[in-house]
PDB file of C-alpha atoms in Angstrom:
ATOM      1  CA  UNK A   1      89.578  81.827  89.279  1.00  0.00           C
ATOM      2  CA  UNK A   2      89.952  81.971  92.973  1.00  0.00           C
ATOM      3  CA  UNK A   3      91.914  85.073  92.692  1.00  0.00           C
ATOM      4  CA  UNK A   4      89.585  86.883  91.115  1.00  0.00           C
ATOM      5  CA  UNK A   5      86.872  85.825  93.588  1.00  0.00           C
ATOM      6  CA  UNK A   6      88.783  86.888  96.175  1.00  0.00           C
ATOM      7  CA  UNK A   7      89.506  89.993  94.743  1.00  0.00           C
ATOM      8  CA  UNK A   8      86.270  91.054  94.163  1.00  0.00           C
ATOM      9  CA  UNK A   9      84.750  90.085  97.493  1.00  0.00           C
ATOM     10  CA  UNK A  10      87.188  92.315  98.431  1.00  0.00           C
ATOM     11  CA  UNK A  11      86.343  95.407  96.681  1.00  0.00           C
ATOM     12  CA  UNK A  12      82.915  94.447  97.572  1.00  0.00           C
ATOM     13  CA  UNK A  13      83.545  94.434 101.533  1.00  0.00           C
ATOM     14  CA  UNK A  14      85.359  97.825 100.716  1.00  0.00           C
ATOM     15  CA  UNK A  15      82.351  99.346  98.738  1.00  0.00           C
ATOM     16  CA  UNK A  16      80.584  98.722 101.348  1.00  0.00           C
ATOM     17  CA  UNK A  17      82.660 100.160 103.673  1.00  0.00           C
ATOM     18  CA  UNK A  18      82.432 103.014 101.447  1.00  0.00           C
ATOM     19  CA  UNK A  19      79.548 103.355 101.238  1.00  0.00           C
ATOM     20  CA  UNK A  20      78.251 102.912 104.977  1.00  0.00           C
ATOM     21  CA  UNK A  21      81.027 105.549 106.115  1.00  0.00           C
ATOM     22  CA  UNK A  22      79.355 108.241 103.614  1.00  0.00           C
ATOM     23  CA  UNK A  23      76.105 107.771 104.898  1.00  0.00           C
ATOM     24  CA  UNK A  24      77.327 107.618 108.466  1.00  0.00           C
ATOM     25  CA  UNK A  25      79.633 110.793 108.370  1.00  0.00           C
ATOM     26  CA  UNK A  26      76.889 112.781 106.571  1.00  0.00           C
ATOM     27  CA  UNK A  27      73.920 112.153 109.191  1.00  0.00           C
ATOM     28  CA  UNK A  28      76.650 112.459 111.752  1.00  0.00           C
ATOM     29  CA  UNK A  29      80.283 113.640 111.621  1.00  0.00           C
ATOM     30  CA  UNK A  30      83.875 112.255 111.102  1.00  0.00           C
ATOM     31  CA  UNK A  31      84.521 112.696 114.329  1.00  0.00           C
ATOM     32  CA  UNK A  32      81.997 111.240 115.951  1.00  0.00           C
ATOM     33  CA  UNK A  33      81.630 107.512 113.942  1.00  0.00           C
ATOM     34  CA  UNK A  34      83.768 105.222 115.567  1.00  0.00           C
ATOM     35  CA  UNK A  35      85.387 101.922 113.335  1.00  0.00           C
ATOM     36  CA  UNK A  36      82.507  99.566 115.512  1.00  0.00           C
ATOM     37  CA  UNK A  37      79.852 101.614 114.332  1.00  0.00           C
ATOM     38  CA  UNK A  38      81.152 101.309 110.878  1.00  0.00           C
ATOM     39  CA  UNK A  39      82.281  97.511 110.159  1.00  0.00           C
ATOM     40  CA  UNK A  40      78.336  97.052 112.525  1.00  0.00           C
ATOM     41  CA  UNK A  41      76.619  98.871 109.974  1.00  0.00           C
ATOM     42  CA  UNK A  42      78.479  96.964 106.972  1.00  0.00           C
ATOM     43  CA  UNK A  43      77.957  93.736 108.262  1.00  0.00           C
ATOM     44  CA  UNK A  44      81.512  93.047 107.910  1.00  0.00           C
ATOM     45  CA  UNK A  45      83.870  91.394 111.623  1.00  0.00           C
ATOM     46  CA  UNK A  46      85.357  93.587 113.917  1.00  0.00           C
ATOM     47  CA  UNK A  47      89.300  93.641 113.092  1.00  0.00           C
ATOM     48  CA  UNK A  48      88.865  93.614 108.999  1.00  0.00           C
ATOM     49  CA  UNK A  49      88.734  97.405 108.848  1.00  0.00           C
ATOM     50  CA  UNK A  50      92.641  97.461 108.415  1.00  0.00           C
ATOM     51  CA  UNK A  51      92.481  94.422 105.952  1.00  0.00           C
ATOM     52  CA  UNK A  52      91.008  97.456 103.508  1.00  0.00           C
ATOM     53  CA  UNK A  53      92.384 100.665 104.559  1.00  0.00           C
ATOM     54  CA  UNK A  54      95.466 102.057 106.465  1.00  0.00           C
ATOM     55  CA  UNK A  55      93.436 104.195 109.267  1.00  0.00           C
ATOM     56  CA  UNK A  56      90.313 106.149 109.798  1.00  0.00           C
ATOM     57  CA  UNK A  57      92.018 109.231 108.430  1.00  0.00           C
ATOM     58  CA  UNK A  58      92.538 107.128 105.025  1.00  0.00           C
ATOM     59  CA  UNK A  59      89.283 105.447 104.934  1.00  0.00           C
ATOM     60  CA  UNK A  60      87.935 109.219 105.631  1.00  0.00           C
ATOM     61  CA  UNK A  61      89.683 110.536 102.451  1.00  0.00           C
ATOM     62  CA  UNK A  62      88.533 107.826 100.357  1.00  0.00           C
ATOM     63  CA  UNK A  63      85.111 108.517 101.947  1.00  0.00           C
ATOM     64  CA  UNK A  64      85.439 111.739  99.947  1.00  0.00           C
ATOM     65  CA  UNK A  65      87.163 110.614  96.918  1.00  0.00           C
ATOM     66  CA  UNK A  66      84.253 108.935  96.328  1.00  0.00           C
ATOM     67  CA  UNK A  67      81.402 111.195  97.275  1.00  0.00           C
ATOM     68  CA  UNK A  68      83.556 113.498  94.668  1.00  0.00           C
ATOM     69  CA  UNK A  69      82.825 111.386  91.971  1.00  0.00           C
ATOM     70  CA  UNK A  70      79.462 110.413  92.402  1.00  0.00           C
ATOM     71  CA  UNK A  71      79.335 114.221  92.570  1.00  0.00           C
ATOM     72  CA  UNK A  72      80.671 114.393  89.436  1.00  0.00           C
ATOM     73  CA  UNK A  73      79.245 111.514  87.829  1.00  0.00           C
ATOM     74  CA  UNK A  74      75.849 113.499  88.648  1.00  0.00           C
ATOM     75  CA  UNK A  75      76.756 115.912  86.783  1.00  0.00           C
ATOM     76  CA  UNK A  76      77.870 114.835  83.570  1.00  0.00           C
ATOM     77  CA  UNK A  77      74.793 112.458  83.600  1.00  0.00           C
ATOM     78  CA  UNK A  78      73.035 115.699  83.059  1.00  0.00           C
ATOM     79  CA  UNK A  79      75.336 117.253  80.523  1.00  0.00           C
ATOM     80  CA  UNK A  80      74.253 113.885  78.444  1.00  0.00           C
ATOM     81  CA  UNK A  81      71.150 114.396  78.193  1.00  0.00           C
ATOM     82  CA  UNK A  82      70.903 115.621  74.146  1.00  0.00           C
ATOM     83  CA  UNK A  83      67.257 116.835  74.233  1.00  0.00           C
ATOM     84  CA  UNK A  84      68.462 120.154  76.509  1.00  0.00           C
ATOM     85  CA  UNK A  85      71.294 122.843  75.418  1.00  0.00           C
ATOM     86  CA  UNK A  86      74.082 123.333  77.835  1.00  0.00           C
ATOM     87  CA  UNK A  87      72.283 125.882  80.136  1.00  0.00           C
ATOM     88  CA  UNK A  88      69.570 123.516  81.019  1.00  0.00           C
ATOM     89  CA  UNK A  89      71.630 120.569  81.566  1.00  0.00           C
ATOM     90  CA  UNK A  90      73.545 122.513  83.969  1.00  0.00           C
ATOM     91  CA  UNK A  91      69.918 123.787  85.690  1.00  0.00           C
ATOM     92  CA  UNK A  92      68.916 120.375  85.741  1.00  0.00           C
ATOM     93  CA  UNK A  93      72.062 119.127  87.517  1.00  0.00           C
ATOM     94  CA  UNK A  94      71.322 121.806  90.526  1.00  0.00           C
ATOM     95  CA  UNK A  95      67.268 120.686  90.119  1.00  0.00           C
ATOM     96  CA  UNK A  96      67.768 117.619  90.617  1.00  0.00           C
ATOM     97  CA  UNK A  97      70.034 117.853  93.705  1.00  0.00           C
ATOM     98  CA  UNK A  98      66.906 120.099  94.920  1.00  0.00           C
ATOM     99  CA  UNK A  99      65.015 117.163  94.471  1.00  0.00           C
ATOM    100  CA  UNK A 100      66.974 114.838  96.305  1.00  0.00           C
ATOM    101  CA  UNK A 101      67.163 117.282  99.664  1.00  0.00           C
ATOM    102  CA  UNK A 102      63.554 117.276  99.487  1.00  0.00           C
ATOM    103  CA  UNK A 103      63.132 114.458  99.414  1.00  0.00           C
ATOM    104  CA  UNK A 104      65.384 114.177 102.760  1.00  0.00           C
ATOM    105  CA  UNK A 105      63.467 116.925 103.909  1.00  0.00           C
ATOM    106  CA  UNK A 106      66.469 119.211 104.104  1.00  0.00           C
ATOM    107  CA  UNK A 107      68.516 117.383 106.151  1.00  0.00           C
ATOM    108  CA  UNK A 108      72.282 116.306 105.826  1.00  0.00           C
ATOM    109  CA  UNK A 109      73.599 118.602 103.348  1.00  0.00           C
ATOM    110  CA  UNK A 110      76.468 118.469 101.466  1.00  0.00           C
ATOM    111  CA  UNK A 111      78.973 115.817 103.036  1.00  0.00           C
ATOM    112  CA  UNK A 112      82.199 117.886 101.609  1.00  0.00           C
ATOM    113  CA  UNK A 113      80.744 121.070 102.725  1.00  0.00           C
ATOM    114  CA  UNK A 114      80.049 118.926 106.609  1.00  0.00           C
ATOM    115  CA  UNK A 115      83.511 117.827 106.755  1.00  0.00           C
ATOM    116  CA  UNK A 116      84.869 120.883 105.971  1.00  0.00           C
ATOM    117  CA  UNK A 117      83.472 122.522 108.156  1.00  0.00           C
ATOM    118  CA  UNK A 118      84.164 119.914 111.270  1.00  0.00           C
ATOM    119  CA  UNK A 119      87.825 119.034 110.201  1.00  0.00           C
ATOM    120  CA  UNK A 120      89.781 122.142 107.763  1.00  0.00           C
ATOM    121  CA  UNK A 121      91.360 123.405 110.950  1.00  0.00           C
ATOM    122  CA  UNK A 122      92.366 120.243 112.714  1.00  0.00           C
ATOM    123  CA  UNK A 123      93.090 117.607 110.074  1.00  0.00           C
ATOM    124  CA  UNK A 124      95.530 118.223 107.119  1.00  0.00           C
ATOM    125  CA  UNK A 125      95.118 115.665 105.199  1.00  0.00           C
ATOM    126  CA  UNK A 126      91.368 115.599 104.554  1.00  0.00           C
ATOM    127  CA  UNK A 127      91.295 119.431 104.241  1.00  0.00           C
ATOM    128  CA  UNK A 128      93.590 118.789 101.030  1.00  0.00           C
ATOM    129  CA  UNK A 129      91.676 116.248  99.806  1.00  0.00           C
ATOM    130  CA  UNK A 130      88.335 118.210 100.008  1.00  0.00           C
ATOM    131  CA  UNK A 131      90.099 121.595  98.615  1.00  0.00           C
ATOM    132  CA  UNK A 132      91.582 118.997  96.057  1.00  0.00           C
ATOM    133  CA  UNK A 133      88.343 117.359  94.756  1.00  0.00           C
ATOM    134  CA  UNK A 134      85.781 120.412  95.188  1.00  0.00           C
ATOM    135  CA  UNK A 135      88.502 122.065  92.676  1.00  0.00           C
ATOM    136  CA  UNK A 136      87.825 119.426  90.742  1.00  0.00           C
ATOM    137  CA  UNK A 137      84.046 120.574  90.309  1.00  0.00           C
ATOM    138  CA  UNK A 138      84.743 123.860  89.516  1.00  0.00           C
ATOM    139  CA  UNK A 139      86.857 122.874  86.713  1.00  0.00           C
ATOM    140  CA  UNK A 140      84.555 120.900  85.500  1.00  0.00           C
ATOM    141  CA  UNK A 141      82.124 123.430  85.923  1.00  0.00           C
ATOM    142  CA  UNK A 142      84.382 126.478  84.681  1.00  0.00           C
ATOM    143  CA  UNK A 143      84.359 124.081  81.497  1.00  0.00           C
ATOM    144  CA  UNK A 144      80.503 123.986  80.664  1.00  0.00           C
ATOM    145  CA  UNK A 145      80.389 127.925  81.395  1.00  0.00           C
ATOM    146  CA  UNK A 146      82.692 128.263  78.190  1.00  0.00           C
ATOM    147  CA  UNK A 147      79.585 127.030  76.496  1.00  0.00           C
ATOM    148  CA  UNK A 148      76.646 128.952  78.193  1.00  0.00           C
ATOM    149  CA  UNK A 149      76.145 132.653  78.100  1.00  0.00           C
ATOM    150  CA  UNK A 150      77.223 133.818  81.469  1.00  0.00           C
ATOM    151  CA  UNK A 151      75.408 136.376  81.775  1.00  0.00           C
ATOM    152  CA  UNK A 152      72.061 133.892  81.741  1.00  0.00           C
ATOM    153  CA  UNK A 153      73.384 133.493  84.942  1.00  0.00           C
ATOM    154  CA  UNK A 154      74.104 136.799  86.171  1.00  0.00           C
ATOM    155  CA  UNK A 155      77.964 136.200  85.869  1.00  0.00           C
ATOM    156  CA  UNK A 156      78.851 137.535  82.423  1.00  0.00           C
ATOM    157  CA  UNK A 157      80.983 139.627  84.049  1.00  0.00           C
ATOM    158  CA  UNK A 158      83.337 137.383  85.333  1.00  0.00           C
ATOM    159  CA  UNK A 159      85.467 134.844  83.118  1.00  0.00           C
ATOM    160  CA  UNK A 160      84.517 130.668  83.497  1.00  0.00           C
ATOM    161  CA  UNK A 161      86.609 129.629  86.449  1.00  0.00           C
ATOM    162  CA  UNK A 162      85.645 133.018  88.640  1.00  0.00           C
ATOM    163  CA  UNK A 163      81.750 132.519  87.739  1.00  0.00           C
ATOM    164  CA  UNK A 164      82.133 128.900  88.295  1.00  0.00           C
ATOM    165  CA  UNK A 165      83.693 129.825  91.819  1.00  0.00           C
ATOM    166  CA  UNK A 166      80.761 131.980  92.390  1.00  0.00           C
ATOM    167  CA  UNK A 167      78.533 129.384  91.332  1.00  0.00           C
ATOM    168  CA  UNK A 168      79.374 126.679  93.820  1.00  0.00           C
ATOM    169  CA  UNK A 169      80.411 128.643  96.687  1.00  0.00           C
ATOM    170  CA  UNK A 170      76.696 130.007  96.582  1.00  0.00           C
ATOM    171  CA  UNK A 171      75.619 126.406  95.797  1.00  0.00           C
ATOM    172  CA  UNK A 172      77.262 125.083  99.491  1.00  0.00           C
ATOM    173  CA  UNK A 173      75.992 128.331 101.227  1.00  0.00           C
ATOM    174  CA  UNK A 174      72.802 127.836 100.009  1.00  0.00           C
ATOM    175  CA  UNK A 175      73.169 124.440 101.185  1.00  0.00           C
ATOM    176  CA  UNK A 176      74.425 125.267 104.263  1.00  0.00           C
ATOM    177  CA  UNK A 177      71.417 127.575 104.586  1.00  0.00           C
ATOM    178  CA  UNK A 178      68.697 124.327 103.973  1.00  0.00           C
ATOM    179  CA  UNK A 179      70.092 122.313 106.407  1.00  0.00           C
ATOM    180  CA  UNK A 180      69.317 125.518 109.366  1.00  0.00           C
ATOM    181  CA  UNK A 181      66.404 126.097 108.125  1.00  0.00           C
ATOM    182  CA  UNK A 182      64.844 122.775 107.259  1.00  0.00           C
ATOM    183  CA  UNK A 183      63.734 124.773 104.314  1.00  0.00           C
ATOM    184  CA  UNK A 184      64.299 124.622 100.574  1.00  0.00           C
ATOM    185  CA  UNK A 185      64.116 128.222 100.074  1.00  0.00           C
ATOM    186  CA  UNK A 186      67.775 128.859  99.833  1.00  0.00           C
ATOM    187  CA  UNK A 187      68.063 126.518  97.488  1.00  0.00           C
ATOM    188  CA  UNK A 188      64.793 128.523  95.450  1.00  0.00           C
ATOM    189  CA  UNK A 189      66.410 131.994  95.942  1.00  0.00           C
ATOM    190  CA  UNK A 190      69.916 130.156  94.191  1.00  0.00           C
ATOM    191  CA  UNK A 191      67.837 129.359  92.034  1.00  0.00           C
ATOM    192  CA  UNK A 192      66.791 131.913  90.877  1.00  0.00           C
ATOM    193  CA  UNK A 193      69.001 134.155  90.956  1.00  0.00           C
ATOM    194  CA  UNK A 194      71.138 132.075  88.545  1.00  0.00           C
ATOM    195  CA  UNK A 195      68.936 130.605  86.395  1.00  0.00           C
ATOM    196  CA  UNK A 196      66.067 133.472  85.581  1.00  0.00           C
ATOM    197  CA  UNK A 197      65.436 131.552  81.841  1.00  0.00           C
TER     198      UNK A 197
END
């Protein structure tokens, strides 16, 4: 019985680990988060942070792991949802991320498209693991477009995993484009462009 206590307080301090690094790294960067501001924010003593994870670089890729599949579980949330065909649930998924930016007023973005940016030329590791688990997204993606008509979306030209390439590149530019701007017209004008019905 003790074991198992023990073992979940410990996925609990790491949760919230987890959890506190996403929300630091995405209002900030990876870079710029040190391990004190971290285990601070968590609540959790100063020298545990190895108790639950190897380095920063691995608590960094879990970071993303996780984002990944919230990402994900997002998504097929909305491909649930029995009272919409497939092209809506896949409008609603995008709708209701528009939702959630405003109601951030545009600000942090995308934390896959963030770290990206900051760390594909300088750190290995965490550029595979984003390439790795945004490919994940478009496959899951390229998977619903079997079931839509493509060219509701102005990609009928293009088979699933292309159009669902197209689809979330322009979904991070567009992103991208919200956090300049302050502005949820880029997100509109994707929008739009994609989903006309």
């Amino acid at each position: 019985m003790a074991r198992i206590r023990d073992e979940q307080k410990f996925r609990q301090c790491r949760d919230s680990l987890l959890a506190v690094g996403q929300e630091l790294f995405i209002n900030s960067s990876f870079n710029s988060v040190g391990l004190n501001d971290i285990l601070r924010r968590a609540g959790i003593p100063k020298g545990s942070f190895y108790h639950y994870f190897d380095s920063k670089e691995d608590f960094g890729l879990q970071v993303v792991e996780l984002y990944a599949q919230q990402n994900l579980a997002q998504l097929e949330a909305a491909l649930a949802d029995p009272t919409r065909s497939t092209y809506e649930q896949l409008k609603s998924f995008f709708a209701a991320n528009i939702d959630h930016f405003a109601s951030i007023e545009f600000c942090q973005g995308c934390l896959m498209a963030n770290l990206s940016q900051e760390l594909a030329d300088v750190n290995e590791k965490l550029r595979c693991k984003i390439n790795e688990m945004s490919q994940v997204m478009v496959k899951r993606i390229a998977e619903v477009l079997v079931e839509v008509d493509a060219s509701d979306l102005n990609l009928g030209h293009l088979p699933p995993q292309e159009a669902a390439q197209v689809l979330m590149n322009s979904w991070q530019g567009a992103i991208m484009k919200m956090k300049l701007e302050k502005s949820r017209e880029p997100l509109d004008v994707f929008m739009r462009f994609f989903f006309r019905r």
